[in-house]
Coordinates of C-alpha atoms in Angstrom, one line a residue:
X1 CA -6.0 10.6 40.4
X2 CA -7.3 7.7 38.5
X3 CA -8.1 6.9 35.2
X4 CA -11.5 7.7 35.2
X5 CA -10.7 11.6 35.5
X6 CA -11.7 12.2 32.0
X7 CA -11.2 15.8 32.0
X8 CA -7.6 15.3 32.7
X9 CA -6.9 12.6 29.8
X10 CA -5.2 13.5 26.6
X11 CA -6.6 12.5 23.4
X12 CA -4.0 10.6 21.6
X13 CA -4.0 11.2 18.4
X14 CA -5.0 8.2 16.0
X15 CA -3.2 9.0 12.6
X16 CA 0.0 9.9 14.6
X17 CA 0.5 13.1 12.4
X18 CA 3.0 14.1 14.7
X19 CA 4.6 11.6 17.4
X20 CA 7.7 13.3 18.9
X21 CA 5.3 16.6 19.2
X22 CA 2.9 14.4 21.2
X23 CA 5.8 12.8 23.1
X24 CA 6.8 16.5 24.2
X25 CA 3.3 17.3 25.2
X26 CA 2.5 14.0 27.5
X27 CA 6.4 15.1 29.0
X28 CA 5.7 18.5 29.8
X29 CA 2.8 17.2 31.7
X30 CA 4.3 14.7 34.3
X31 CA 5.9 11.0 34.1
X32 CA 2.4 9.3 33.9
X33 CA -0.2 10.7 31.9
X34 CA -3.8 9.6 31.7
X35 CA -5.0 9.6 27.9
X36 CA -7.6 8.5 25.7
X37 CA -7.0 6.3 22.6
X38 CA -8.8 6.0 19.6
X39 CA -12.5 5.2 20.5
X40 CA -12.2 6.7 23.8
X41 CA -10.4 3.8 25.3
X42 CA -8.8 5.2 28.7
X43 CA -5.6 4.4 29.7
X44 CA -1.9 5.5 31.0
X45 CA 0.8 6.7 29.2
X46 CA 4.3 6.7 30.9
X47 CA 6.4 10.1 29.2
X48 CA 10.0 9.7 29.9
X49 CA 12.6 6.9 29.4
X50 CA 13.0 5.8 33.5
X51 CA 8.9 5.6 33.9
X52 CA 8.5 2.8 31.3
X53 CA 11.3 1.0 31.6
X54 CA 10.3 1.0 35.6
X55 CA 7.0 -0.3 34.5
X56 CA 8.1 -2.9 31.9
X57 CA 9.6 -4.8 34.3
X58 CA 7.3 -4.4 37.7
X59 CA 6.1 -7.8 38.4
X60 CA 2.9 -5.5 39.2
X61 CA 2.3 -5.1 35.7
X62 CA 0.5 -8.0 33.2
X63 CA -0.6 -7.9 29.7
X64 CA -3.6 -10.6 30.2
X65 CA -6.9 -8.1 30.1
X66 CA -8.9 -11.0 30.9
X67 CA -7.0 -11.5 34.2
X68 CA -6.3 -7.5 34.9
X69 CA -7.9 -5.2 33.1
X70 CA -10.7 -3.8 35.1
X71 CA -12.9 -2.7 31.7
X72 CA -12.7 -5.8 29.9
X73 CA -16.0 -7.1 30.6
X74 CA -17.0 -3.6 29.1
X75 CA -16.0 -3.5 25.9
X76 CA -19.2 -5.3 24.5
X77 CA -20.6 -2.1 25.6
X78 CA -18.5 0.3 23.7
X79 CA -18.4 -0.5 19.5
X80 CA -15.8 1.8 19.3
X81 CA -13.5 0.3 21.3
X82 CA -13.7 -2.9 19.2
X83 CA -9.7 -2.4 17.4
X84 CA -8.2 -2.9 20.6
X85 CA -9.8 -6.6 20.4
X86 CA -6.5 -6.8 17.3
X87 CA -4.3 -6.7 20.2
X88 CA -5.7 -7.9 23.6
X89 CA -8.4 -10.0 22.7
X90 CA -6.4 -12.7 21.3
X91 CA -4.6 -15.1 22.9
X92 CA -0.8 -15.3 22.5
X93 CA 2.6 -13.8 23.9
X94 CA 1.6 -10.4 23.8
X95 CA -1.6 -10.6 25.8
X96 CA -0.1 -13.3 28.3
X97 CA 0.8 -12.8 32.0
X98 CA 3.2 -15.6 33.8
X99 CA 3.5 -19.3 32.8
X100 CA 1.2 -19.1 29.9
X101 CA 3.8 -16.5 28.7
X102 CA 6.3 -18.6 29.1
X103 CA 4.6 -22.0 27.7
X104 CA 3.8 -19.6 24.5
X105 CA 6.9 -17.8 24.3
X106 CA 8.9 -21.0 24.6
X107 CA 7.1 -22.5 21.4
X108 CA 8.6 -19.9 19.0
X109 CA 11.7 -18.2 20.7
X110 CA 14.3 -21.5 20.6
X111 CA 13.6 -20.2 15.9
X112 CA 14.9 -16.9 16.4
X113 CA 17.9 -17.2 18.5
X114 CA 21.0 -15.4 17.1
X115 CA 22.9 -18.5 16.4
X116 CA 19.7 -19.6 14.3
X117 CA 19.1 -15.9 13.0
X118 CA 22.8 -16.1 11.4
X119 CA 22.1 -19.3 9.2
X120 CA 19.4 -17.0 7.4
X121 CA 21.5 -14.5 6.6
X122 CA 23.1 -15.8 2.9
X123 CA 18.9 -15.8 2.2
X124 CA 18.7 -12.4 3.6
X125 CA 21.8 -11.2 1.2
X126 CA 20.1 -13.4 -1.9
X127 CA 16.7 -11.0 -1.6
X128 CA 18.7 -7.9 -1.1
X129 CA 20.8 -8.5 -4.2
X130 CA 17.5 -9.7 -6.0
X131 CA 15.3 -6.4 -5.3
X132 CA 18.2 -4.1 -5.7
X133 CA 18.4 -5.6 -8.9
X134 CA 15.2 -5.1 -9.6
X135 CA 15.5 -1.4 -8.6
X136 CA 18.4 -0.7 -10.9
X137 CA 16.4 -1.5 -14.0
X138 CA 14.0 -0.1 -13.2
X139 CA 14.6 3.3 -12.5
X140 CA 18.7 3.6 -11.8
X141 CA 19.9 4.0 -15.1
X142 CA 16.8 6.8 -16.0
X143 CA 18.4 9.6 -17.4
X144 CA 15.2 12.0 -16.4
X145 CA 15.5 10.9 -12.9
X146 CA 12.4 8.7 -12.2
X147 CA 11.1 8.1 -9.2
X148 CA 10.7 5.4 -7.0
X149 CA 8.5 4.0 -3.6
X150 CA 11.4 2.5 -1.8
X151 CA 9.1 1.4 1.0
X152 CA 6.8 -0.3 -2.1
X153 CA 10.5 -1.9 -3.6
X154 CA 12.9 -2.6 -0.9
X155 CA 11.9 -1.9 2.5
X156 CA 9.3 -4.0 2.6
X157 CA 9.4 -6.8 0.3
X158 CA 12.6 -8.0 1.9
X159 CA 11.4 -8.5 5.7
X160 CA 7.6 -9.5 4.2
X161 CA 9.5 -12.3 1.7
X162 CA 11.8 -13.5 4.4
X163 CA 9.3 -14.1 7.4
X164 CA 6.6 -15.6 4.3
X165 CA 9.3 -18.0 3.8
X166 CA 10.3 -18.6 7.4
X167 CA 6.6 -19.9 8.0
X168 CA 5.8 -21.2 4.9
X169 CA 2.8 -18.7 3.8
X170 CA 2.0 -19.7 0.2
X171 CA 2.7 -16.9 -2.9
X172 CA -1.0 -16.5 -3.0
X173 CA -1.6 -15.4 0.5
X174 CA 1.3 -13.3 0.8
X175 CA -0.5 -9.8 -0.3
X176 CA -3.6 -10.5 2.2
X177 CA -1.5 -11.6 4.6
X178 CA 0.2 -8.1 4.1
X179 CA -3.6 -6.0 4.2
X180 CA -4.1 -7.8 7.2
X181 CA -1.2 -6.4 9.4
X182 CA -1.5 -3.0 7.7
X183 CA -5.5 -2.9 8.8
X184 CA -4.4 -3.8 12.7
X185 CA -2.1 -0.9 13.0
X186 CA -4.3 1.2 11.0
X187 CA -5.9 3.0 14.0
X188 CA -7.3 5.9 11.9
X189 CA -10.8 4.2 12.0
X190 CA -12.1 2.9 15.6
X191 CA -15.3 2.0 13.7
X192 CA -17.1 -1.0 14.9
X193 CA -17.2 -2.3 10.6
X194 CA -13.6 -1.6 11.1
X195 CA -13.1 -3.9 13.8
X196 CA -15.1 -6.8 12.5
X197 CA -13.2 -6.4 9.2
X198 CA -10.3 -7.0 11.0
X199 CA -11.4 -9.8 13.0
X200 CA -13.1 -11.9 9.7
X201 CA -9.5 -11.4 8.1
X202 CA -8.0 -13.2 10.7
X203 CA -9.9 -16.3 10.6
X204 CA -9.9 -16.0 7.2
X205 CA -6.4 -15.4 6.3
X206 CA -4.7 -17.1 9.0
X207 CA -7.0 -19.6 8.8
X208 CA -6.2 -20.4 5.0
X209 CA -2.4 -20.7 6.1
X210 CA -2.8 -23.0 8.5
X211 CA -5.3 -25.7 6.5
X212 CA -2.6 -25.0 3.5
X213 CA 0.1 -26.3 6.1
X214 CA -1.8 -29.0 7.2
X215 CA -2.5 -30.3 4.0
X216 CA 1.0 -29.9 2.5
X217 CA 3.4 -30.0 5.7
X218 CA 6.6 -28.3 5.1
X219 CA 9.9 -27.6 6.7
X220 CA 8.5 -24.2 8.1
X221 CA 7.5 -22.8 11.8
X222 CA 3.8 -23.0 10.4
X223 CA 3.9 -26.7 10.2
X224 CA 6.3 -27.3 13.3
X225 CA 3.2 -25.4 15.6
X226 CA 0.8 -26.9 14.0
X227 CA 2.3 -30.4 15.0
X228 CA 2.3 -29.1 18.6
X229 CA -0.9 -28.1 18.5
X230 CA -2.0 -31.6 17.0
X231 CA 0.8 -33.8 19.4
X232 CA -0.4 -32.0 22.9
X233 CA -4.0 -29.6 22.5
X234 CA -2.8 -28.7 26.9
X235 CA 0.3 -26.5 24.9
X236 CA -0.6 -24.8 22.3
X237 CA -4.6 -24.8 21.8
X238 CA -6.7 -23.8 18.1
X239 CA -7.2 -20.5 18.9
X240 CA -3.6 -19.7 19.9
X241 CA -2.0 -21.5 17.4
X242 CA -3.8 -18.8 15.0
X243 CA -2.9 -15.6 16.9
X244 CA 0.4 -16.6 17.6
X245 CA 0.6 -16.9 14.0
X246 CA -0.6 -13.3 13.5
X247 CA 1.7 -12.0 16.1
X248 CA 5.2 -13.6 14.8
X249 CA 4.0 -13.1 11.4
X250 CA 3.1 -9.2 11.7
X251 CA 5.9 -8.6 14.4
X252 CA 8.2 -10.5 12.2
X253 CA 7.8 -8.1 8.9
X254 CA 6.1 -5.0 9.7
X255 CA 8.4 -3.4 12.3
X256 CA 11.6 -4.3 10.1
X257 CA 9.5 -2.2 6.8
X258 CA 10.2 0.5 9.8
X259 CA 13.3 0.4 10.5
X260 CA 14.8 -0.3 7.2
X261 CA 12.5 3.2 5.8
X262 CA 13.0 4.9 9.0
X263 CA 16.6 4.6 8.9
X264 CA 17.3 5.6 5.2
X265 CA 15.0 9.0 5.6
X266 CA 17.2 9.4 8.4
X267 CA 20.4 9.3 7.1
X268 CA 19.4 11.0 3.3
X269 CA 18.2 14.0 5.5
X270 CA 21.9 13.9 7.9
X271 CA 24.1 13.4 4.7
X272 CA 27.3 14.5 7.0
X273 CA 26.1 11.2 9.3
X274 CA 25.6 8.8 6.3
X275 CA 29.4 10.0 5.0
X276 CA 30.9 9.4 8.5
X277 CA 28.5 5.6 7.9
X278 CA 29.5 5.3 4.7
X279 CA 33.7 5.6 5.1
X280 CA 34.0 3.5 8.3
X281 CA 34.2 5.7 10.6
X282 CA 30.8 5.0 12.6
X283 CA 29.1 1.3 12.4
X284 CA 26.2 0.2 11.1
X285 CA 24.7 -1.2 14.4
X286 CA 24.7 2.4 15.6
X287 CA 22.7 3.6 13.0
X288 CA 20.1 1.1 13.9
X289 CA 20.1 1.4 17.7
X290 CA 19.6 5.4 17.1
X291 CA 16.9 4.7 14.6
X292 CA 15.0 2.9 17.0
X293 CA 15.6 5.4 19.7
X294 CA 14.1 8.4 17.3
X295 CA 12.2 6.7 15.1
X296 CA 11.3 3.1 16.8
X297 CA 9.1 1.0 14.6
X298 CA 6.6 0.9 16.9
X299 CA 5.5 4.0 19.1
X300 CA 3.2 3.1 21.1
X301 CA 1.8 -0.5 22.1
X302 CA -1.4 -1.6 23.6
X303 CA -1.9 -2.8 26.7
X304 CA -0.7 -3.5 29.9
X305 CA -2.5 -3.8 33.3
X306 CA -2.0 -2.6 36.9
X307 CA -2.6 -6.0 38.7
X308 CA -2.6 -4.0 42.0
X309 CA -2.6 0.1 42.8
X310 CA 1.2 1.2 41.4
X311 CA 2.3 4.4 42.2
X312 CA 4.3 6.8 40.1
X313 CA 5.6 9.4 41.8
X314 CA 2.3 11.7 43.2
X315 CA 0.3 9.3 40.7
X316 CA -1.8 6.2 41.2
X317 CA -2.1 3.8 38.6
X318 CA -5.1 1.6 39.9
X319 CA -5.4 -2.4 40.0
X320 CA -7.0 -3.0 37.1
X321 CA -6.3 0.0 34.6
X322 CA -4.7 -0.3 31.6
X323 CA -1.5 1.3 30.8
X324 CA 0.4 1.9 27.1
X325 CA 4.4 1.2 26.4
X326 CA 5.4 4.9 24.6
X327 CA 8.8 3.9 23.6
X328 CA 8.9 6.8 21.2
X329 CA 7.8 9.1 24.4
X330 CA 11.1 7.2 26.2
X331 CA 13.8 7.2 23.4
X332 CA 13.2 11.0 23.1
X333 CA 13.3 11.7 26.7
X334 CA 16.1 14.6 27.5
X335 CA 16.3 13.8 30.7
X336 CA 18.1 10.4 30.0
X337 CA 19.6 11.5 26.3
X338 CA 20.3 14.9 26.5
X339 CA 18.9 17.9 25.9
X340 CA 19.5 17.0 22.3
X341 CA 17.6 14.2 22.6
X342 CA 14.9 14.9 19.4
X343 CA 18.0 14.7 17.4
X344 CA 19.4 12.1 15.1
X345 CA 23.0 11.7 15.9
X346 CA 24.6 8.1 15.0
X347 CA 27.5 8.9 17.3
X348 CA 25.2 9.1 20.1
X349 CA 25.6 5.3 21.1
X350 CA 22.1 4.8 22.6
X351 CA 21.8 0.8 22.6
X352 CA 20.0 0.9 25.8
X353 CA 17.2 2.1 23.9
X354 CA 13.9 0.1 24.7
X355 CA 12.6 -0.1 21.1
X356 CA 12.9 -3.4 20.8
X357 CA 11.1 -4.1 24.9
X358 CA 13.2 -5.3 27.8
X359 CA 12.5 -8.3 29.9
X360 CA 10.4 -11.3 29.2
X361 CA 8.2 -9.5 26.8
X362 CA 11.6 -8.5 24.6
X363 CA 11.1 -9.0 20.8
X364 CA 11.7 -12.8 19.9
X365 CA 12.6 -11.1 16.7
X366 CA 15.0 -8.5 17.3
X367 CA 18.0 -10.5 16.1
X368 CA 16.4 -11.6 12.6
X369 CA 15.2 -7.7 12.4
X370 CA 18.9 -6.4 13.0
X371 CA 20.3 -9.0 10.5
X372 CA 17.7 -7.7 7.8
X373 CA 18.6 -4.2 8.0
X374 CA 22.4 -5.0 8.3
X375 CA 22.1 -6.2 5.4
X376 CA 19.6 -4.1 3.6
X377 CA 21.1 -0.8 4.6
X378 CA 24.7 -0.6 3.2
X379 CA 24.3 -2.8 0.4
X380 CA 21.5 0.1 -0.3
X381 CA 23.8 2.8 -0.2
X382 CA 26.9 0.9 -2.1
X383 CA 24.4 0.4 -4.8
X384 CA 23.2 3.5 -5.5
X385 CA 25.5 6.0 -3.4
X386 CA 23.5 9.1 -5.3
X387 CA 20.3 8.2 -3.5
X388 CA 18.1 11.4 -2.6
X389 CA 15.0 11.6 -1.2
X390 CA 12.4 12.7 -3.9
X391 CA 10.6 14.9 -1.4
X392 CA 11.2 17.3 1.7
X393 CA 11.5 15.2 4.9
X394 CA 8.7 17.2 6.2
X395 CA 6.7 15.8 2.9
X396 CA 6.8 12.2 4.0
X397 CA 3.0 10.8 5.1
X398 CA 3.4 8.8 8.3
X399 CA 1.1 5.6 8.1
X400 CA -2.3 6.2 9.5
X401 CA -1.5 4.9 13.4
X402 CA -0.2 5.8 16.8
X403 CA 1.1 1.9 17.3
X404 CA 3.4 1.8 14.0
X405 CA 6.0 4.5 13.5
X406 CA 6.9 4.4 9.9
X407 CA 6.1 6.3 6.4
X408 CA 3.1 5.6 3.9
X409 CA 5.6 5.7 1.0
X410 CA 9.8 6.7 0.7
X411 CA 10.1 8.5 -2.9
X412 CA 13.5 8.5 -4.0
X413 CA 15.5 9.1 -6.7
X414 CA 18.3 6.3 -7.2
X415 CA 20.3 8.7 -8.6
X416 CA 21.1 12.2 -7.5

């Protein structure tokens, strides 16, 4: 079987209405699926927790299209295929193979090591304490109960404030910066207008950051790449400088708005779990590592390449076809959680889940991301410990995407 069996692929869908019900559906059919994305994109989809971590780290697998992916001098061709240029036709660590992953990698990892992650955290605490603040007057003392977006007032702002400031983007770039990332994982619309939208706000956006930077140099990571560019062109070129800024920047922010929402839904809608949280009895860090096993920030990523034929079980994967990471599809897998697996159980201890990747390709962020919603989450919940979602769980709008995994907006009520 390759991927070029068309009959056989399964559509994914491109709002992600339903993501663990599309998990189930690609398991039930084998550990390798061949499905369409958005646009009619063909690819692989591993289903179960063993496949993708197996592929993750085969040596056999890139993530440089230019080098590996078999219909990349194709896509001119097809104008609806023209959002997946958001994420594999720029050049930076996520659509590197080998040393110039490494040279790329090695320019931004050394800022978000956990010893360097740590001395952020009194700024992390600061912007908690600021915009629960904010939230109290504004709706905690309302005697009718008002309701509030805490996506819109807390789960965002903190992570988009805190990576704004860690590369220096100016107050007035802040919300496009924002639009930006949400239009990349917005897959809802494979329309070539789309597309070039997209790709104008890059240069555009990113663009004004970095002539902001180099006119007013600052102690930021914006500047300090920009230098590198500047000091050696051979190590970090014009072109990658800007999409390595789009990749820290939108990695940096938009996966924490995730976690931080997906965790309290999670734990308003298990209210036995967040007591057991709440009194001791069961850490913090476990309610993030089961968050991103159910709910991981991202689903789904685009792409990765068969650099020769790869087989999977009674499947080929062919040199040259593209494949997708499904860590929702693996943190849901029975056959390596339990038959219970679709549930959300804090006590489960699942820190081997691959939310955050495994291997060279493992989030530079994930330390800054866990400090965040350390800090985010109780101090949440010791703030207001009557929160209640405004709405039934099954009321919540998932953001328009089969990449992000997260909610449109989180009403609450601050007080029950």
């Amino acid at each position: 079987m390759t991927v070029t069996d068309r009959l056989d692929r399964v559509a994914i869908d491109p709002f992600g209405a339903d993501i663990a019900a599309e998990s189930a559906r690609l398991r039930a059919l084998g550990p390798i699926v061949p499905v369409e994305l958005p646009g009619g994109i063909p690819a692989w989809a591993p289903a179960g927790y063993d496949t993708l971590k197996g592929l993750i780290l085969d040596p056999r697998v890139s993530k440089d299209p230019r080098q590996h992916w078999r219909l990349w001098p194709e896509i001119g061709e097809h104008p609806s295929w023209g959002w997946i240029l958001g994420w594999v036709g720029v050049i930076n660590m996520l659509s590197t193979y080998g040393a110039d992953h490494t040279r790329l990698r090695r320019l931004v990892a050394p800022s978000f090591t956990q010893r360097r992650t740590e001395k952020m955290r009194p700024r992390v605490e600061a912007i908690t304490a600021e915009l629960l603040e904010a939230l109290d007057k504004g709706g905690a003392d309302d005697a009718s109960g008002a309701v509030v977006d805490l996506k819109a007032g807390f789960a965002h702002p903190l992570p988009m404030r805190m990576i704004c400031e860690l590369f220096g983007v100016p107050e007035e770039l802040r919300e496009d910066t924002a639009k930006l990332i949400a239009a990349i994982m917005d897959t809802s619309d494979p329309s070539p207008e789309h597309a070039a939208f997209v790709q104008q706000q890059i240069g555009t956006v990113l663009g004004a950051l970095i002539a902001h930077r180099s006119e007013h140099p600052g102690d930021d990571l914006t500047t300090e790449l920009i230098r590198v560019r500047d000091e050696d062109g051979d190590r970090l070129s014009d072109e990658e400088l800007l999409y390595t800024l789009l990749l820290v920047i939108g990695a940096g922010f938009e996966t924490t708005v995730n976690l931080i929402g997906n965790a309290v839904v999670a734990l308003l809608t298990h209210p036995e779990q967040l007591a057991a949280v709440r009194s001791g009895e069961i850490g913090w860090d476990a309610v993030i590592d089961e968050t991103l096993r159910v709910h991981p920030s991202i689903a789904s990523l685009p792409l990765r390449f068969a650099v020769t034929d790869i087989e999977v079980g009674d499947v080929t994967i062919a040199a040259g076809d593209a494949i997708i990471t499904t860590y929702a599809a693996a943190g849901l897998d029975p056959v390596h959680y339990g038959p219970d697996a679709d549930s959300f159980d804090v006590s489960r201890g699942a820190d081997d889940h691959l939310a955050f990747g495994i291997g060279v390709h493992r989030c530079i962020g994930a330390p800054l991301a866990r400090v965040e919603a350390l800090t985010a989450l109780p101090a949440l919940f010791d703030r207001f410990p009557g929160l209640e979602l405004a709405l039934g769980s099954d009321e919540l709008r998932q953001v328009p995407s089969f990449i992000a995994f997260g909610w449109q907006e989180i009403p609450v009520r601050l007080q029950a």
